[in-house]
PDB file of C-alpha atoms in Angstrom:
ATOM      1  CA  MET A 156       8.990  34.075 -11.320  1.00 49.00           C
ATOM      2  CA  GLU A 157      12.656  33.461 -10.600  1.00 52.00           C
ATOM      3  CA  ALA A 158      15.081  32.381 -13.284  1.00 56.00           C
ATOM      4  CA  LEU A 159      16.357  28.822 -13.299  1.00 53.00           C
ATOM      5  CA  PRO A 160      20.084  28.265 -12.795  1.00 53.00           C
ATOM      6  CA  LYS A 161      22.112  27.371 -15.887  1.00 53.00           C
ATOM      7  CA  ALA A 162      22.517  23.769 -14.683  1.00 50.00           C
ATOM      8  CA  LEU A 163      18.737  23.261 -14.730  1.00 50.00           C
ATOM      9  CA  GLU A 164      18.110  24.766 -18.161  1.00 50.00           C
ATOM     10  CA  VAL A 165      17.116  22.043 -20.588  1.00 50.00           C
ATOM     11  CA  ASN A 166      16.326  22.061 -24.271  1.00 51.00           C
ATOM     12  CA  GLU A 167      12.562  22.565 -24.610  1.00 50.00           C
ATOM     13  CA  LYS A 168      12.339  20.140 -27.543  1.00 53.00           C
ATOM     14  CA  SER A 169      13.448  17.091 -25.550  1.00 52.00           C
ATOM     15  CA  PRO A 170      10.672  15.034 -23.885  1.00 52.00           C
ATOM     16  CA  GLU A 171      12.706  14.713 -20.698  1.00 51.00           C
ATOM     17  CA  SER A 172      12.776  18.469 -20.195  1.00 49.00           C
ATOM     18  CA  LYS A 173       9.365  18.530 -18.561  1.00 50.00           C
ATOM     19  CA  ASP A 174      10.402  15.852 -16.052  1.00 51.00           C
ATOM     20  CA  LEU A 175      13.625  17.602 -15.112  1.00 51.00           C
ATOM     21  CA  LEU A 176      12.185  21.025 -14.345  1.00 50.00           C
ATOM     22  CA  PRO A 177      11.530  21.625 -10.648  1.00 52.00           C
ATOM     23  CA  SER A 178       8.033  22.348  -9.451  1.00 51.00           C
ATOM     24  CA  GLN A 179       7.289  26.037  -8.942  1.00 53.00           C
ATOM     25  CA  THR A 180       4.278  25.771  -6.645  1.00 52.00           C
ATOM     26  CA  ALA A 181       3.861  24.409  -3.158  1.00 50.00           C
ATOM     27  CA  SER A 182       0.347  23.180  -3.957  1.00 48.00           C
ATOM     28  CA  SER A 183       1.655  20.733  -6.542  1.00 47.00           C
ATOM     29  CA  LEU A 184       3.803  19.208  -3.809  1.00 45.00           C
ATOM     30  CA  CYS A 185       0.713  18.568  -1.697  1.00 46.00           C
ATOM     31  CA  ILE A 186      -1.191  17.105  -4.627  1.00 47.00           C
ATOM     32  CA  SER A 187       1.582  14.692  -5.512  1.00 42.00           C
ATOM     33  CA  SER A 188       1.975  13.521  -1.932  1.00 42.00           C
ATOM     34  CA  ARG A 189       0.976   9.884  -1.462  1.00 49.00           C
ATOM     35  CA  SER A 190       0.232  10.152   2.226  1.00 51.00           C
ATOM     36  CA  GLU A 191      -3.106  11.307   3.493  1.00 52.00           C
ATOM     37  CA  SER A 192      -3.387  14.840   4.678  1.00 52.00           C
ATOM     38  CA  VAL A 193      -3.678  15.315   8.410  1.00 50.00           C
ATOM     39  CA  TRP A 194      -6.235  18.059   7.830  1.00 53.00           C
ATOM     40  CA  THR A 195      -8.844  15.953   6.044  1.00 56.00           C
ATOM     41  CA  THR A 196     -11.939  15.793   8.197  1.00 58.00           C
ATOM     42  CA  ASN A 197     -13.862  13.177   6.237  1.00 72.00           C
ATOM     43  CA  PRO A 198     -14.302  10.111   8.453  1.00 76.00           C
ATOM     44  CA  ARG A 199     -13.515   6.878   6.641  1.00 81.00           C
ATOM     45  CA  SER A 200     -15.479   3.683   7.089  1.00 85.00           C
ATOM     46  CA  ASN A 201     -13.835   0.478   8.290  1.00 83.00           C
ATOM     47  CA  TRP A 202     -14.239  -1.032   4.829  1.00 85.00           C
ATOM     48  CA  GLU A 203     -12.252   1.835   3.261  1.00 87.00           C
ATOM     49  CA  ILE A 204      -9.526   1.432   5.884  1.00 86.00           C
ATOM     50  CA  TYR A 205      -9.206  -2.366   5.884  1.00 89.00           C
ATOM     51  CA  ARG A 206     -10.208  -3.147   2.268  1.00 93.00           C
ATOM     52  CA  LYS A 207      -6.728  -3.904   0.932  1.00 93.00           C
ATOM     53  CA  PRO A 208      -5.630  -6.248   3.755  1.00 94.00           C
ATOM     54  CA  ILE A 209      -8.944  -8.106   3.554  1.00 94.00           C
ATOM     55  CA  VAL A 210      -8.547  -8.607  -0.198  1.00 95.00           C
ATOM     56  CA  ILE A 211      -4.925  -9.736   0.218  1.00 96.00           C
ATOM     57  CA  MET A 212      -5.906 -12.191   2.970  1.00 95.00           C
ATOM     58  CA  SER A 213      -8.812 -13.550   0.918  1.00 96.00           C
ATOM     59  CA  VAL A 214      -6.731 -14.066  -2.211  1.00 97.00           C
ATOM     60  CA  GLY A 215      -3.905 -15.556  -0.137  1.00 96.00           C
ATOM     61  CA  GLY A 216      -6.303 -17.972   1.558  1.00 96.00           C
ATOM     62  CA  ALA A 217      -7.759 -19.036  -1.788  1.00 97.00           C
ATOM     63  CA  ILE A 218      -4.306 -19.630  -3.268  1.00 97.00           C
ATOM     64  CA  LEU A 219      -3.276 -21.534  -0.126  1.00 97.00           C
ATOM     65  CA  LEU A 220      -6.324 -23.814  -0.386  1.00 97.00           C
ATOM     66  CA  PHE A 221      -5.672 -24.334  -4.089  1.00 96.00           C
ATOM     67  CA  GLY A 222      -2.099 -25.343  -3.254  1.00 95.00           C
ATOM     68  CA  VAL A 223      -3.340 -27.776  -0.590  1.00 95.00           C
ATOM     69  CA  VAL A 224      -5.740 -29.388  -3.059  1.00 94.00           C
ATOM     70  CA  ILE A 225      -3.117 -29.708  -5.799  1.00 94.00           C
ATOM     71  CA  THR A 226      -0.539 -31.106  -3.370  1.00 92.00           C
ATOM     72  CA  CYS A 227      -3.026 -33.641  -2.004  1.00 92.00           C
ATOM     73  CA  LEU A 228      -3.991 -34.675  -5.531  1.00 90.00           C
ATOM     74  CA  ALA A 229      -0.337 -35.081  -6.482  1.00 89.00           C
ATOM     75  CA  TYR A 230       0.271 -37.514  -3.646  1.00 87.00           C
ATOM     76  CA  THR A 231      -3.022 -39.442  -3.787  1.00 90.00           C
ATOM     77  CA  LEU A 232      -3.701 -39.872  -7.530  1.00 86.00           C
ATOM     78  CA  ASN A 233      -1.900 -42.353  -9.692  1.00 85.00           C
ATOM     79  CA  LEU A 234      -0.872 -40.233 -12.662  1.00 83.00           C
ATOM     80  CA  GLY A 235       1.881 -40.374 -15.260  1.00 86.00           C
ATOM     81  CA  ASP A 236       5.423 -39.368 -14.382  1.00 87.00           C
ATOM     82  CA  LYS A 237       5.248 -35.958 -16.111  1.00 89.00           C
ATOM     83  CA  SER A 238       1.927 -35.004 -14.533  1.00 87.00           C
ATOM     84  CA  LEU A 239       3.102 -36.151 -11.138  1.00 88.00           C
ATOM     85  CA  LYS A 240       6.318 -34.123 -11.348  1.00 89.00           C
ATOM     86  CA  VAL A 241       4.440 -31.006 -12.426  1.00 90.00           C
ATOM     87  CA  LEU A 242       1.838 -31.327  -9.671  1.00 90.00           C
ATOM     88  CA  LYS A 243       4.530 -31.962  -7.058  1.00 89.00           C
ATOM     89  CA  MET A 244       6.294 -28.748  -8.115  1.00 92.00           C
ATOM     90  CA  ILE A 245       3.252 -26.512  -8.567  1.00 94.00           C
ATOM     91  CA  GLY A 246       1.398 -27.584  -5.408  1.00 92.00           C
ATOM     92  CA  PRO A 247       4.025 -26.428  -2.893  1.00 94.00           C
ATOM     93  CA  ALA A 248       4.611 -23.265  -4.949  1.00 96.00           C
ATOM     94  CA  PHE A 249       0.949 -22.314  -4.563  1.00 96.00           C
ATOM     95  CA  LEU A 250       1.097 -23.284  -0.894  1.00 96.00           C
ATOM     96  CA  SER A 251       4.006 -20.948  -0.210  1.00 96.00           C
ATOM     97  CA  LEU A 252       2.592 -18.095  -2.310  1.00 97.00           C
ATOM     98  CA  GLY A 253      -0.789 -18.328  -0.599  1.00 96.00           C
ATOM     99  CA  LEU A 254       0.751 -18.507   2.856  1.00 96.00           C
ATOM    100  CA  MET A 255       2.949 -15.503   2.102  1.00 97.00           C
ATOM    101  CA  MET A 256      -0.020 -13.400   0.957  1.00 96.00           C
ATOM    102  CA  LEU A 257      -2.123 -14.499   3.925  1.00 96.00           C
ATOM    103  CA  VAL A 258       0.604 -13.556   6.406  1.00 96.00           C
ATOM    104  CA  CYS A 259       1.181 -10.199   4.673  1.00 95.00           C
ATOM    105  CA  GLY A 260      -2.504  -9.357   5.070  1.00 95.00           C
ATOM    106  CA  LEU A 261      -2.515 -10.481   8.695  1.00 95.00           C
ATOM    107  CA  VAL A 262       0.522  -8.333   9.499  1.00 96.00           C
ATOM    108  CA  TRP A 263      -0.915  -5.350   7.633  1.00 94.00           C
ATOM    109  CA  VAL A 264      -3.948  -5.060   9.962  1.00 92.00           C
ATOM    110  CA  PRO A 265      -2.020  -4.150  13.174  1.00 92.00           C
ATOM    111  CA  ILE A 266       0.098  -1.714  11.185  1.00 93.00           C
ATOM    112  CA  ILE A 267      -3.049   0.080  10.002  1.00 92.00           C
ATOM    113  CA  LYS A 268      -4.446   0.141  13.556  1.00 90.00           C
ATOM    114  CA  LYS A 269      -1.238   1.709  14.866  1.00 91.00           C
ATOM    115  CA  LYS A 270      -1.274   4.247  12.047  1.00 90.00           C
ATOM    116  CA  GLN A 271      -4.885   5.197  12.850  1.00 87.00           C
ATOM    117  CA  LYS A 272      -3.976   5.797  16.511  1.00 86.00           C
ATOM    118  CA  GLN A 273      -1.041   7.990  15.499  1.00 86.00           C
ATOM    119  CA  ARG A 274      -3.268   9.947  13.117  1.00 82.00           C
ATOM    120  CA  GLN A 275      -5.836  10.535  15.866  1.00 81.00           C
ATOM    121  CA  LYS A 276      -3.101  11.762  18.212  1.00 80.00           C
ATOM    122  CA  SER A 277      -1.702  14.017  15.504  1.00 81.00           C
ATOM    123  CA  VAL A 278      -5.114  15.580  14.814  1.00 75.00           C
ATOM    124  CA  PHE A 279      -5.661  16.069  18.551  1.00 74.00           C
ATOM    125  CA  PHE A 280      -2.295  17.793  19.036  1.00 75.00           C
ATOM    126  CA  GLN A 281      -2.828  19.971  15.963  1.00 77.00           C
ATOM    127  CA  SER A 282      -6.201  21.147  17.265  1.00 77.00           C
ATOM    128  CA  LEU A 283      -4.657  21.762  20.687  1.00 73.00           C
ATOM    129  CA  LYS A 284      -1.810  23.710  19.084  1.00 74.00           C
ATOM    130  CA  SER A 285      -4.178  25.842  17.000  1.00 76.00           C
ATOM    131  CA  PHE A 286      -6.314  26.500  20.073  1.00 72.00           C
ATOM    132  CA  PHE A 287      -3.403  27.912  22.070  1.00 75.00           C
ATOM    133  CA  LEU A 288      -1.877  29.834  19.144  1.00 76.00           C
ATOM    134  CA  ASN A 289      -5.138  31.542  18.161  1.00 74.00           C
ATOM    135  CA  ARG A 290      -5.747  33.051  21.586  1.00 64.00           C
TER     136      ARG A 290
END
């Protein structure tokens, strides 16, 4: 194992010393990677692929409907001044939050589709590359 430069030597007693030391193995780099490996061959179901956008869209739709109901109640019910002010502030806030989450989920779906196509192309070109290099 190679020696660390003097600039990277840290007192072993400090808790930050473990965070500051560089990784010595290439495998730990692959493990800590957040992206999926191109070489995984396990096919994923549509639910595994689209689960997060579906949940975001569902929660966003529910919040949006809740905001619509509260806003409608604020303008149709005859309540006290304090209650009316609170409902008139909270209703549009839920409307905007729900709409934002719904749109984020709707935009996420085409991004995932494009990513899946790129991954399929990448796997195809890697297999083609390995075919020609192994001859």
